[in-house]
XYZ file of C-alpha atoms in Angstrom:
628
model
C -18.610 -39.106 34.371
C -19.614 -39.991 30.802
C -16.194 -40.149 28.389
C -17.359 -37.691 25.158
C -16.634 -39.391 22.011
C -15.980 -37.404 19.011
C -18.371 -37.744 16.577
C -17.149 -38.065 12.622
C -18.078 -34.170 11.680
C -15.680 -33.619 14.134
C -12.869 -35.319 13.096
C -13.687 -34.084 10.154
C -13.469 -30.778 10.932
C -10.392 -30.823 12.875
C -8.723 -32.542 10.609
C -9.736 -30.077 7.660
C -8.671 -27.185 10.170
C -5.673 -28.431 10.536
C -4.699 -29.200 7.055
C -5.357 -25.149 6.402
C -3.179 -24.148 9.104
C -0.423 -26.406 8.010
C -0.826 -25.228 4.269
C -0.882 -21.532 5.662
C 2.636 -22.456 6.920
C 3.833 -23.980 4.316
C 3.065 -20.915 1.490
C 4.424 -18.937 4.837
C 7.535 -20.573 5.150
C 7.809 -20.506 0.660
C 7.067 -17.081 0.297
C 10.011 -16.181 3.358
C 12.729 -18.460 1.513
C 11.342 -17.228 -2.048
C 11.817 -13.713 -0.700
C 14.965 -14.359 0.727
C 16.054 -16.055 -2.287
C 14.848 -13.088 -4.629
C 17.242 -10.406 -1.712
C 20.182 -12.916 -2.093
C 20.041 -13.072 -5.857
C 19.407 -9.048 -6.111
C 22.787 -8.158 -3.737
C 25.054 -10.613 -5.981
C 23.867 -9.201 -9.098
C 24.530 -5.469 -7.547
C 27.898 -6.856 -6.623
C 28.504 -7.974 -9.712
C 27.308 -4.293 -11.305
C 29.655 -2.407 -8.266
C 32.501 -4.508 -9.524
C 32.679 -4.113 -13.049
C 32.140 -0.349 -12.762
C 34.966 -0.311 -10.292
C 36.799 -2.144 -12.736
C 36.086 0.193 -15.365
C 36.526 3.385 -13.126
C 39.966 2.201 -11.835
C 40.672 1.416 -15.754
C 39.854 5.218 -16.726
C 41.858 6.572 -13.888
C 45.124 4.346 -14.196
C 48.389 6.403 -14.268
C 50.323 5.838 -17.335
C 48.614 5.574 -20.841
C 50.105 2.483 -21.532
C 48.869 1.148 -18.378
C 45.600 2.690 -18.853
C 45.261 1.551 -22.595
C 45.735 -2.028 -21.344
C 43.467 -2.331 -18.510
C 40.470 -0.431 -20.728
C 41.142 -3.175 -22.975
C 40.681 -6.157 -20.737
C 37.518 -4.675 -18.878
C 35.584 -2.915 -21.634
C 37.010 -4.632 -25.094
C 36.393 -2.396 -28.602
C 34.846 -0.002 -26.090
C 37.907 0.748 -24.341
C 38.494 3.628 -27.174
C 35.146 5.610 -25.963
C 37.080 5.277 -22.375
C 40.479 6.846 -23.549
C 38.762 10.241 -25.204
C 38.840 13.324 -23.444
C 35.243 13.090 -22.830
C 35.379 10.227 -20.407
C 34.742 12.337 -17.559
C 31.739 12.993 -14.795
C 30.052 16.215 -16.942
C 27.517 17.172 -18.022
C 25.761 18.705 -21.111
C 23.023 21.180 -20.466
C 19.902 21.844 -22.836
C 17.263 24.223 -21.969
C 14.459 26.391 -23.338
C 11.458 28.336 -21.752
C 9.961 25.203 -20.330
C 12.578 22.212 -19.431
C 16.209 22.155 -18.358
C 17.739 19.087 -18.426
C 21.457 17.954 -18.140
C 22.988 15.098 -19.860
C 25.780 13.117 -18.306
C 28.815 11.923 -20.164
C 28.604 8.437 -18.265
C 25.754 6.641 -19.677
C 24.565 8.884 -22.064
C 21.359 9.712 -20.160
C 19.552 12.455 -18.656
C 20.842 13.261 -15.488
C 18.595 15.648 -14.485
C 15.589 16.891 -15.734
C 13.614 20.372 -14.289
C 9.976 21.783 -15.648
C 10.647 25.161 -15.000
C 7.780 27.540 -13.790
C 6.485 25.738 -11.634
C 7.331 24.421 -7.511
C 7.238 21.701 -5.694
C 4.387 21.908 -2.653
C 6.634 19.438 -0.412
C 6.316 21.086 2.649
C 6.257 25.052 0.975
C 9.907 23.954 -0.168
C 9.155 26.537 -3.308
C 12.157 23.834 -5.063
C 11.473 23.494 -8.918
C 9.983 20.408 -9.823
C 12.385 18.480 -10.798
C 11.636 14.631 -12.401
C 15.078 13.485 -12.316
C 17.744 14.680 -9.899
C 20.703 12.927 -7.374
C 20.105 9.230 -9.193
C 16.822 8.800 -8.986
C 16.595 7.928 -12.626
C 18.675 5.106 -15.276
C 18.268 4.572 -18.472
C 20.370 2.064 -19.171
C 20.955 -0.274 -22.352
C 22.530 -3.866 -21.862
C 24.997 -4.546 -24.718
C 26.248 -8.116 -25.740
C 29.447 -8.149 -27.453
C 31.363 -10.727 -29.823
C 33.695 -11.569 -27.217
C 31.416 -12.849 -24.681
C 31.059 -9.563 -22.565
C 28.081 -7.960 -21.262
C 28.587 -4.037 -20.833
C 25.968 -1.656 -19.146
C 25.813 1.782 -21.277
C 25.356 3.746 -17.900
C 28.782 2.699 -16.920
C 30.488 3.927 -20.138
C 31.412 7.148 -21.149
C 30.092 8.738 -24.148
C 31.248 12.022 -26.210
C 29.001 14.661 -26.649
C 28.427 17.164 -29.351
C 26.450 20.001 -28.969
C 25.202 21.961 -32.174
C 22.179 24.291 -33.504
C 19.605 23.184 -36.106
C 17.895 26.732 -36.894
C 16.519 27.189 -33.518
C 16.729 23.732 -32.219
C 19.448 22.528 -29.675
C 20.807 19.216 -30.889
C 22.890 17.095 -28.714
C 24.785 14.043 -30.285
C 25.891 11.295 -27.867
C 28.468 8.912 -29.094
C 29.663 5.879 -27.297
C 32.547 4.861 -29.807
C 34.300 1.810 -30.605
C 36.703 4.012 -33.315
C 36.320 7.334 -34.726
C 33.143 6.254 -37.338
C 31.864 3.400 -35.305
C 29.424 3.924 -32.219
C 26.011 3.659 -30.585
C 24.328 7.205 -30.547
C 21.596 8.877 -28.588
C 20.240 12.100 -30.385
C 18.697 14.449 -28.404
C 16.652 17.637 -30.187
C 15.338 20.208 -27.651
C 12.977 22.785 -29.509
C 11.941 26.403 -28.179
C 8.779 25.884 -25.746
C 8.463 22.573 -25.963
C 8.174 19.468 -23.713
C 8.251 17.536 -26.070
C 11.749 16.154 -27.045
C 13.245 14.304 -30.445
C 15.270 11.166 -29.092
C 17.153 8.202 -31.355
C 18.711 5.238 -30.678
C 21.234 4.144 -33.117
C 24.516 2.583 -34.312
C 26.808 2.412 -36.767
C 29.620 -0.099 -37.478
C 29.191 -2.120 -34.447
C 28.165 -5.565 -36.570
C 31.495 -7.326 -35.541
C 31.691 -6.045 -32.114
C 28.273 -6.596 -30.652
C 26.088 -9.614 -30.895
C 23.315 -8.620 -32.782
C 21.073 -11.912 -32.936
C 19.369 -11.305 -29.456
C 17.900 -8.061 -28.495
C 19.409 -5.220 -26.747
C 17.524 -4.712 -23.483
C 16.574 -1.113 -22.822
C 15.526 -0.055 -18.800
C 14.396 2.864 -18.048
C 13.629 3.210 -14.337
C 12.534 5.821 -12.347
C 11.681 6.793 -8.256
C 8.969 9.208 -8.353
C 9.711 12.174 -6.319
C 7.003 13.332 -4.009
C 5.981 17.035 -5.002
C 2.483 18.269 -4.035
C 1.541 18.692 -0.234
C -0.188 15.276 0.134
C 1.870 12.365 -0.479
C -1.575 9.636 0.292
C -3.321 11.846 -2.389
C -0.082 12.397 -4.665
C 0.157 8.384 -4.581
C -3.415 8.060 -5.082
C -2.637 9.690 -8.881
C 0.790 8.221 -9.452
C 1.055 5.491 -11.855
C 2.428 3.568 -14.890
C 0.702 4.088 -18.412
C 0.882 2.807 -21.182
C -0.375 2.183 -25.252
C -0.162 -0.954 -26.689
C -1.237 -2.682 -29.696
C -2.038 0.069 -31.842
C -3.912 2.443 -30.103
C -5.006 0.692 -27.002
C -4.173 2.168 -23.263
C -3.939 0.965 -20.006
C -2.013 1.021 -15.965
C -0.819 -0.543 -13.769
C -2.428 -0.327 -9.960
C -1.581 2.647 -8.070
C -2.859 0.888 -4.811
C -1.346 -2.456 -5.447
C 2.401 -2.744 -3.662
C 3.612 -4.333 -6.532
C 2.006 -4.775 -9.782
C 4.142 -6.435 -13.192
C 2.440 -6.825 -16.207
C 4.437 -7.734 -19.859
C 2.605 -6.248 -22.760
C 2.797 -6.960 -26.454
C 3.511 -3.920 -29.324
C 3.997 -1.427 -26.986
C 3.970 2.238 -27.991
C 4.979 4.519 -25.212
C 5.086 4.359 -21.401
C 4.557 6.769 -18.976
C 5.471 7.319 -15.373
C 3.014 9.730 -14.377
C 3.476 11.124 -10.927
C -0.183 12.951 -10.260
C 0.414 16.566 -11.922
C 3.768 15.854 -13.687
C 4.532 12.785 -16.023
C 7.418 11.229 -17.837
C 6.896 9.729 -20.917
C 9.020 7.577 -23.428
C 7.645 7.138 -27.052
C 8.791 5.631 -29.923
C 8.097 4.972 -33.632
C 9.024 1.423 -33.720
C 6.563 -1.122 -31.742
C 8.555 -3.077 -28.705
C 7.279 -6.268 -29.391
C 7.269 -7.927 -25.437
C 8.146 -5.171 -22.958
C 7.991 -5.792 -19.425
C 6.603 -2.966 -16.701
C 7.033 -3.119 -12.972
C 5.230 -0.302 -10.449
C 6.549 -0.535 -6.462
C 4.688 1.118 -4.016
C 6.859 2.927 -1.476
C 4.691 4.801 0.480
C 3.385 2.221 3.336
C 3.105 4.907 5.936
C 2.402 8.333 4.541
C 3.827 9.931 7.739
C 7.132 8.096 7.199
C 7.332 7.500 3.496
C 7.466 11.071 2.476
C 10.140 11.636 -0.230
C 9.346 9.095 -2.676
C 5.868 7.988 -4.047
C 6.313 5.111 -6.514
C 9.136 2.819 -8.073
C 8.957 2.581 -12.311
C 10.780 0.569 -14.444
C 10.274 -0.825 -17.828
C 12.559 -3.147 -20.114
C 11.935 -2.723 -23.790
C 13.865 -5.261 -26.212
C 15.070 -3.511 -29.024
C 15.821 -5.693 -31.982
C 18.490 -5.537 -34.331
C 17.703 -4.629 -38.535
C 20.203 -5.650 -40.775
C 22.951 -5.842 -37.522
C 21.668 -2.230 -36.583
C 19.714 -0.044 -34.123
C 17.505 2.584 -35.544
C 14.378 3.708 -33.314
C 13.308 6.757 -33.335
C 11.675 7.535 -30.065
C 10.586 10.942 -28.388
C 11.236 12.029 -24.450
C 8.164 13.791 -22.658
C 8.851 15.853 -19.638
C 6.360 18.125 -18.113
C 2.930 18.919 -16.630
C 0.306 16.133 -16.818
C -2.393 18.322 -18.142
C -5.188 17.349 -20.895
C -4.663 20.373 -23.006
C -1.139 20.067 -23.718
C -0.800 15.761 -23.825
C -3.523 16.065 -26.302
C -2.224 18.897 -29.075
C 0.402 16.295 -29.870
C -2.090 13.625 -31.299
C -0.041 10.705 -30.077
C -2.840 9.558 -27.824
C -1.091 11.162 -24.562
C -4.735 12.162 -23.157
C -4.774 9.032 -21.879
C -2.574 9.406 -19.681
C -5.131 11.530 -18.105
C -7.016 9.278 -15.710
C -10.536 10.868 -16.869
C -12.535 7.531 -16.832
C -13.804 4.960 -19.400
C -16.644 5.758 -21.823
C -19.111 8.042 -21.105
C -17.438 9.259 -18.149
C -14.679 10.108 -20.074
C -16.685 11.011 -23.201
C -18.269 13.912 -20.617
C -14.479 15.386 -19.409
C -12.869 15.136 -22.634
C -16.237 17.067 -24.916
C -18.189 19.025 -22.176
C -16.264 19.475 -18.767
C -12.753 20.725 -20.116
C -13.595 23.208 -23.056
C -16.576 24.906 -20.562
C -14.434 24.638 -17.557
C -11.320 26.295 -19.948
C -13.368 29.000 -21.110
C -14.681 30.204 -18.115
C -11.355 30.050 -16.464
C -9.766 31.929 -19.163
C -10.993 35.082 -18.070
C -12.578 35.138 -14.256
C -10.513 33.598 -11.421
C -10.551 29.867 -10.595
C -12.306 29.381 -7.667
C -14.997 31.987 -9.224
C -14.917 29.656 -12.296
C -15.559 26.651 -10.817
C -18.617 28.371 -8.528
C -20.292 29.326 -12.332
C -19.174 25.986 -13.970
C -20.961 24.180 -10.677
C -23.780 26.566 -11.374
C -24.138 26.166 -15.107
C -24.371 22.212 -14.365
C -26.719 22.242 -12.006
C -28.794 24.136 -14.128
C -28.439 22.035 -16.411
C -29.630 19.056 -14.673
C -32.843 21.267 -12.999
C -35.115 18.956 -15.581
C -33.730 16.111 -13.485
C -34.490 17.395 -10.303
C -37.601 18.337 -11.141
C -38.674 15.260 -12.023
C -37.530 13.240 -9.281
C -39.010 15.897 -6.724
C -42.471 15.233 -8.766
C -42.127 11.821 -8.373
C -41.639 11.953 -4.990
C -44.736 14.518 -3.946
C -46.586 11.733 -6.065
C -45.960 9.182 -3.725
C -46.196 11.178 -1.013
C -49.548 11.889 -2.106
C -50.907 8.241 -2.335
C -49.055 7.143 0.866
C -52.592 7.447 3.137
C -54.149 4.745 -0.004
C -50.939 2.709 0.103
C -50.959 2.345 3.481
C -54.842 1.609 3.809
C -53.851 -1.516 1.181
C -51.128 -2.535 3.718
C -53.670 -2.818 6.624
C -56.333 -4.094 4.530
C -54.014 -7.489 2.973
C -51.819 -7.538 5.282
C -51.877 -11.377 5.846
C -52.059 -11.855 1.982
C -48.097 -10.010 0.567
C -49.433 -11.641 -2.893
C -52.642 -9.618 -2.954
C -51.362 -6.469 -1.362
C -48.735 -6.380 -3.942
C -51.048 -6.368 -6.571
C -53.348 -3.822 -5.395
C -50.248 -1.394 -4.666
C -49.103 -2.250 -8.566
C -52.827 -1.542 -9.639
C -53.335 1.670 -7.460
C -50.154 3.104 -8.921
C -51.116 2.242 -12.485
C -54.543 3.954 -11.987
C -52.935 7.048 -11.112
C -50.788 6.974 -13.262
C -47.740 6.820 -11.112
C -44.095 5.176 -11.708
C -42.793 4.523 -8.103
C -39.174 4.280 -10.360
C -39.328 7.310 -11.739
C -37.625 8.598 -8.085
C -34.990 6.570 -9.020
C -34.268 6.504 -12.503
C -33.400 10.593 -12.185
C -30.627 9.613 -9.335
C -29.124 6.983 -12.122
C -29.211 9.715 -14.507
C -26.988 11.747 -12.175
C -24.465 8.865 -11.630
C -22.473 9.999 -14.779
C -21.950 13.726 -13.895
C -21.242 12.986 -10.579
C -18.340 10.017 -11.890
C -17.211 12.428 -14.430
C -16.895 15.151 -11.601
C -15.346 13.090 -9.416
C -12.403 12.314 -11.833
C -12.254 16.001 -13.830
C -11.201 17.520 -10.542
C -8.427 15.851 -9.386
C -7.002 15.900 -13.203
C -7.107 19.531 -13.971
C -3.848 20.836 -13.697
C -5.169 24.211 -14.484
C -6.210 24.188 -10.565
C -2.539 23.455 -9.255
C -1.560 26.763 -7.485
C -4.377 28.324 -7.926
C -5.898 29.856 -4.505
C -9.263 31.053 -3.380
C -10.235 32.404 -0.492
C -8.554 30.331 2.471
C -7.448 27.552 -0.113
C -3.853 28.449 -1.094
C -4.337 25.318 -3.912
C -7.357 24.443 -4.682
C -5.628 21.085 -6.466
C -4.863 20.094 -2.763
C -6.640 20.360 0.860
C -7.500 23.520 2.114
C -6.226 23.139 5.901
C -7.127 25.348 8.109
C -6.095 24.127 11.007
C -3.067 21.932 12.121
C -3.956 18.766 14.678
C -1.154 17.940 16.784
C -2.330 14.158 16.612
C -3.267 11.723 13.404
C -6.975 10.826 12.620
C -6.951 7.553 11.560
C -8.996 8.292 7.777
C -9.111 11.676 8.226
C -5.704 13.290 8.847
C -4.147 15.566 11.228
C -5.530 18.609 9.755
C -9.431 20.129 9.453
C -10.104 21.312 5.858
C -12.914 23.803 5.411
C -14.549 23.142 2.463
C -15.398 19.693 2.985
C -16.826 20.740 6.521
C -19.002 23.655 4.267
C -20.268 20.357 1.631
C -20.911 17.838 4.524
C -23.543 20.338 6.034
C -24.508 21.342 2.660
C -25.459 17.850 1.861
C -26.976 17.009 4.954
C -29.940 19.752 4.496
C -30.182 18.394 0.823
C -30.401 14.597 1.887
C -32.845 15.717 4.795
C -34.882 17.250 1.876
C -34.616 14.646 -0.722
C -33.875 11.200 1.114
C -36.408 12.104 4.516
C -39.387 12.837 2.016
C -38.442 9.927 -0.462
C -38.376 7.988 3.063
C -41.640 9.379 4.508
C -43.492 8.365 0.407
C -41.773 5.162 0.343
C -43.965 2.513 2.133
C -42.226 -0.418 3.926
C -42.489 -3.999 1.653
C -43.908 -7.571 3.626
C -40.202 -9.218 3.854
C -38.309 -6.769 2.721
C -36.108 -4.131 4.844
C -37.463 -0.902 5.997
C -36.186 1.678 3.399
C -37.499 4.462 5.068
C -35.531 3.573 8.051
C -32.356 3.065 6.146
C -32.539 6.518 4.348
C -32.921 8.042 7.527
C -29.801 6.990 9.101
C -28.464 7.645 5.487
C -28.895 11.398 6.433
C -26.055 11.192 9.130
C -23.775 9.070 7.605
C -23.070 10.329 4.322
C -22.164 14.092 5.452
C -20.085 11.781 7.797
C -18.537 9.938 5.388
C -18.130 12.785 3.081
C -15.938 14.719 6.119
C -13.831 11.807 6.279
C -13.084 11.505 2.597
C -12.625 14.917 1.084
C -10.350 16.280 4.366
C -7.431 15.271 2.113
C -9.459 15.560 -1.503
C -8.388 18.678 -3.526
C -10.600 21.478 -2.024
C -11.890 22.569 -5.842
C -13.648 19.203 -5.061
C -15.122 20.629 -2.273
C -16.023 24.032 -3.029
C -18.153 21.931 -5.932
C -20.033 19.802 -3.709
C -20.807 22.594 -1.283
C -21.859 24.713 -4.026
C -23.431 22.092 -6.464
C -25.796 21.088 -2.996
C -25.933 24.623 -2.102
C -27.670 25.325 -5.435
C -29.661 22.106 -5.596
C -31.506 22.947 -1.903
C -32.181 26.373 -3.661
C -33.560 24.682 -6.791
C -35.686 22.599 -4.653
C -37.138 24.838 -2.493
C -38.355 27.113 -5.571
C -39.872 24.095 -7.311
C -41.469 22.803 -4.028
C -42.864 26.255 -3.311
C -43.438 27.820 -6.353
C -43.852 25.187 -8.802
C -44.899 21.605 -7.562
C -48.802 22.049 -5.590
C -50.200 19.038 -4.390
C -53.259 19.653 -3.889
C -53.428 19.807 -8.257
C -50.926 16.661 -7.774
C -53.449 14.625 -5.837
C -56.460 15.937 -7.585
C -54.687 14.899 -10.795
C -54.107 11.761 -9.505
C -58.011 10.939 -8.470
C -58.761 12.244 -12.237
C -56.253 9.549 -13.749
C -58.023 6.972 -11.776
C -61.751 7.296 -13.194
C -59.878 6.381 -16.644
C -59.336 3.173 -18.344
C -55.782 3.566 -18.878
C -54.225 0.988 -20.746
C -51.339 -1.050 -18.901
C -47.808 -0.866 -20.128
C -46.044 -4.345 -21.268
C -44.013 -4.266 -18.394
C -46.986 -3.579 -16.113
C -48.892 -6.594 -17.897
C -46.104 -8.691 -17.296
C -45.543 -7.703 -13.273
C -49.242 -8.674 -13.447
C -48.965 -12.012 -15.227
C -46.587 -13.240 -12.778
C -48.246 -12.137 -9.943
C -51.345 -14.415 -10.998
C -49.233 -17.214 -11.561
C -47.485 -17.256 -8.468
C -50.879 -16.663 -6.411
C -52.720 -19.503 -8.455
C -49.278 -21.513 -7.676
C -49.807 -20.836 -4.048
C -53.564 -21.885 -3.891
C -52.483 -25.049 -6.178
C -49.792 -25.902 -3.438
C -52.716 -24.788 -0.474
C -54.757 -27.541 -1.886
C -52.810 -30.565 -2.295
């Protein structure tokens, strides 16, 4: 038997395949240790954290003043005063008005809790309030450096509240005290039907107890509840947001399991979770912040409590050996309408899309959609606002159906040019361009109607699942038509569809079937198949089953106002078309049209002259190359 030798492409090969496995290992093996490193170094600093608040908790409860004065005074330093007051206990503070109730804790200062009344959460019909912060889930925290070497965590001390009344505003001082005029402060000022909250940071007196030449870091962290009835959809829409650098916006992913980002003059950041957002603003610029989002839903039919992991640090700097920021606290619906009357830029918190697209929602979609909701039902609204666009884009359907019966006139001529050149795809490409400028026919002008579309349909696709006004809201068998409209319960999963059958996207996948069938089977019967190039007609026509297909998979967990658009919108559209097919559009004037246009010398276009140009020097290319 002959003894194979290994060529040198194949020692080559195997020893480049080899050098990838080995470097898959090794980024393997780094990212394990790095991971285990990062684990490791986030349980010893929690130790740490558990053992200085056990130190001050044992401190607070010691038996004997004297005894209890001391041991303050070794774990918490100047702050040990705040620690001795009568206030140093586990209460709370509660402010509340028509919208929001929130409670304020004694330790740390913070919001404890934090409830947008009038509304529920959809978590499996719990009818619970939704409530943004509730059993830990939230810590705003500040990180204070003192003279004497210490590093003290605000959400471990205990701070003294005072509760007062500014005309009709409830105004909540909290004071973490080093002496009886020196402390750090939070200010809260709730007003009557507002979301919107006042909020300070800021001390006085604390020059020779904390060190004031590095910043004081500020986290705020929250993990985002899950509240409406689909958590993969709910996730879908939760995210960070944020304004930076004077006006500018952006997020972090929402599909992304981790995403970090450290932005420059930040403004405000919010921790939007779909219909409901949190949002911290402030006056003063933080020069470097740095955000974090954590995705914890990797199974949505085991991660079903929580939706996303927030948290921001924002260095705030001292001024003259002070804090003073003046910030604000938002805590309520994510809806357009209310984000916007406070001109701070919240809108954009509103995931409505980038320039036109947005443009559209924020000028056109909104105020019509508003008004017609403000006095007719939603689901009837949304059938008019679905009619009033559609009529408004008739022009474009018009003209696309025109083009189209064009084409579909010339097909027998196009075709007799196919047969006639079909061993020369030079010369029967310029025959097809000069029959379709002799009658005066744009085989684009199909198209370019479609493109026009792509807007609408964008802006459509993002207006929907951002109108809060639709949370709620039923119509017929949709009890929310901000959510899927199941109908009936699967007792197995559908891998990308669910284990429920939603109606409405069922009533829009057939919908747009007959309208495809319509559109895409004529546009495929006028569209005649290029030398080289794939068969169109052929792809449009499998295009008829799998888009209603796709469509069924994709909107079974889509809010079912979606839907109900589609089915109407395509509804409509098949009506539209069938009136200007019948009733408008004759092709026998069409094609007798087209004969007139080509007994006339009609000039060609610039583009046209150029197609033909290039056509003539790539055929007198060919023949030069033919020659040689």
């Amino acid at each position: 038997m002959e003894e194979k030798k290994l060529d040198g492409k194949t020692i080559l090969g195997f020893v480049l395949i080899t050098g990838l496995m080995l470097w898959m290992m090794y980024n393997n093996i780094s990212e394990e240790k790095k991971s285990i490193a990062e684990d490791a170094k986030k349980a010893k600093t929690e130790k740490v954290e558990q053992a200085k608040q056990q130190a001050i908790e044992t401190a607070v409860t010691a038996a004997s003043d004297s005894t209890k004065a001391k041991a303050l005074q070794s774990v918490l330093g100047s702050f040990a005063y705040s620690a001795s007051l009568p206030s140093a206990k586990d209460e709370v503070t509660e402010l509340k008005n028509e919208l929001l109730t929130l409670k304020i804790a004694n330790k740390g200062g913070y919001i404890a809790e934090a409830v947008v009344n009038n509304f529920e959460s959809l978590h499996k019909g719990s009818q619970k309030p939704i409530e943004l912060i509730k059993n830990n889930n939230a810590n705003f925290n500040l990180q204070l450096q003192t003279q004497d070497n210490r590093v003290l965590n605000t959400k471990d001390l205990y701070f003294e509240p005072t509760l007062a009344k500014e005309g009709e505003n409830q105004v909540l001082s909290m004071r973490l005290k080093t002496g009886e005029n020196q402390f750090l402060e939070y200010r809260y000022v709730l007003k009557p039907n507002e979301y919107m909250m006042d909020f300070s940071i800021r001390t006085q007196g604390l020059t020779s107890v904390l060190n004031t030449s590095k910043p004081v870091d500020l986290d705020w962290n929250l993990k985002a509840y899950r509240n409406e009835k689909s958590v993969s959809y709910e996730n879908r829409y939760t995210d960070l947001r944020y304004e930076y650098e004077g006006g500018k916006d952006n997020s972090l992913s929402a599909a992304s399991k981790l995403d970090e980002k450290t932005v420059e003059d930040l403004t405000y950041v919010a921790f939007k979770q779909d219909f409901f957002t949190s949002i911290l603003l402030t006056d003063t610029p933080i020069k470097t912040a740095q955000l974090k989002s954590e995705n914890l839903v990797h199974d949505d039919k085991v991660d079903t409590v929580f939706t996303k992991n927030f948290s921001a640090k924002l260095p705030l700097e001292f001024k003259g050996g002070e804090l003073s920021y003046n910030m604000n606290w938002y805590y309520g619906p994510a809806d357009y309408k209310i984000l916007n009357k406070y001109d701070k830029n919240l809108d954009e918190v509103m995931p409505l899309g980038w320039g036109i697209f947005g443009w559209i929602n924020r000028y056109v979609f909104i105020p019509s959609y508003t008004f017609l909701s403000g006095f007719i039902p939603h689901g009837i609204a949304i059938i008019l606002f679905t009619i009033l666009v559609r009529l408004v884009m008739s022009p474009v359907t018009y003209k696309s159906y025109l083009s189209q019966a064009k084409m579909k006139v010339l097909r027998p001529e196009i075709a007799e040019i196919n047969e006639k050149f079909s061993k020369d795809p030079m010369k029967k490409q310029q025959e097809t361009m000069k029959l379709y400028s002799k009658a005066g026919v744009n085989p684009m002008a199909g198209c370019l109607p479609a493109f026009a579309q792509i807007p609408i349909f964008y802006a459509l696709f993002q207006f929907f699942p951002s109108m809060f006004d639709l949370r709620q809201k039923s119509f017929l068998w949709a009890d929310d038509l901000s959510s899927y409209d199941s109908v009936l319960k699967l007792p197995f999963h559908i891998p990308f569809y669910g284990d429920h059958v939603s109606l409405f996207p069922i009533l829009a996948s057939i919908a747009i079937f007959f309208y495809m069938k319509m559109t895409t089977g004529d546009q495929a019967m006028s569209t005649p198949p290029q030398e080289g190039m794939p068969d169109m007609g052929k792809i449009m026509k499998i295009m008829i089953y799998i888009s209603p297909i796709m469509m069924l998979f994709f909107f079974n967990n889509y809010a079912s106002g979606l839907s109900l658009y589609y089915f109407i919108s395509n509804t409509i559209t098949i009506g539209i078309m069938l009136v200007i097919k019948n009733y408008i559009i004759d092709e026998k004037k069409i094609h007798a049209q087209i004969q007139e246009n080509k007994t006339k010398d009609k000039p060609q276009s610039k583009f046209q002259r150029k197609m033909q140009e290039m056509m003539e020097q790539a055929e007198a290319q060919k023949k030069a190359n033919q020659k040689k």
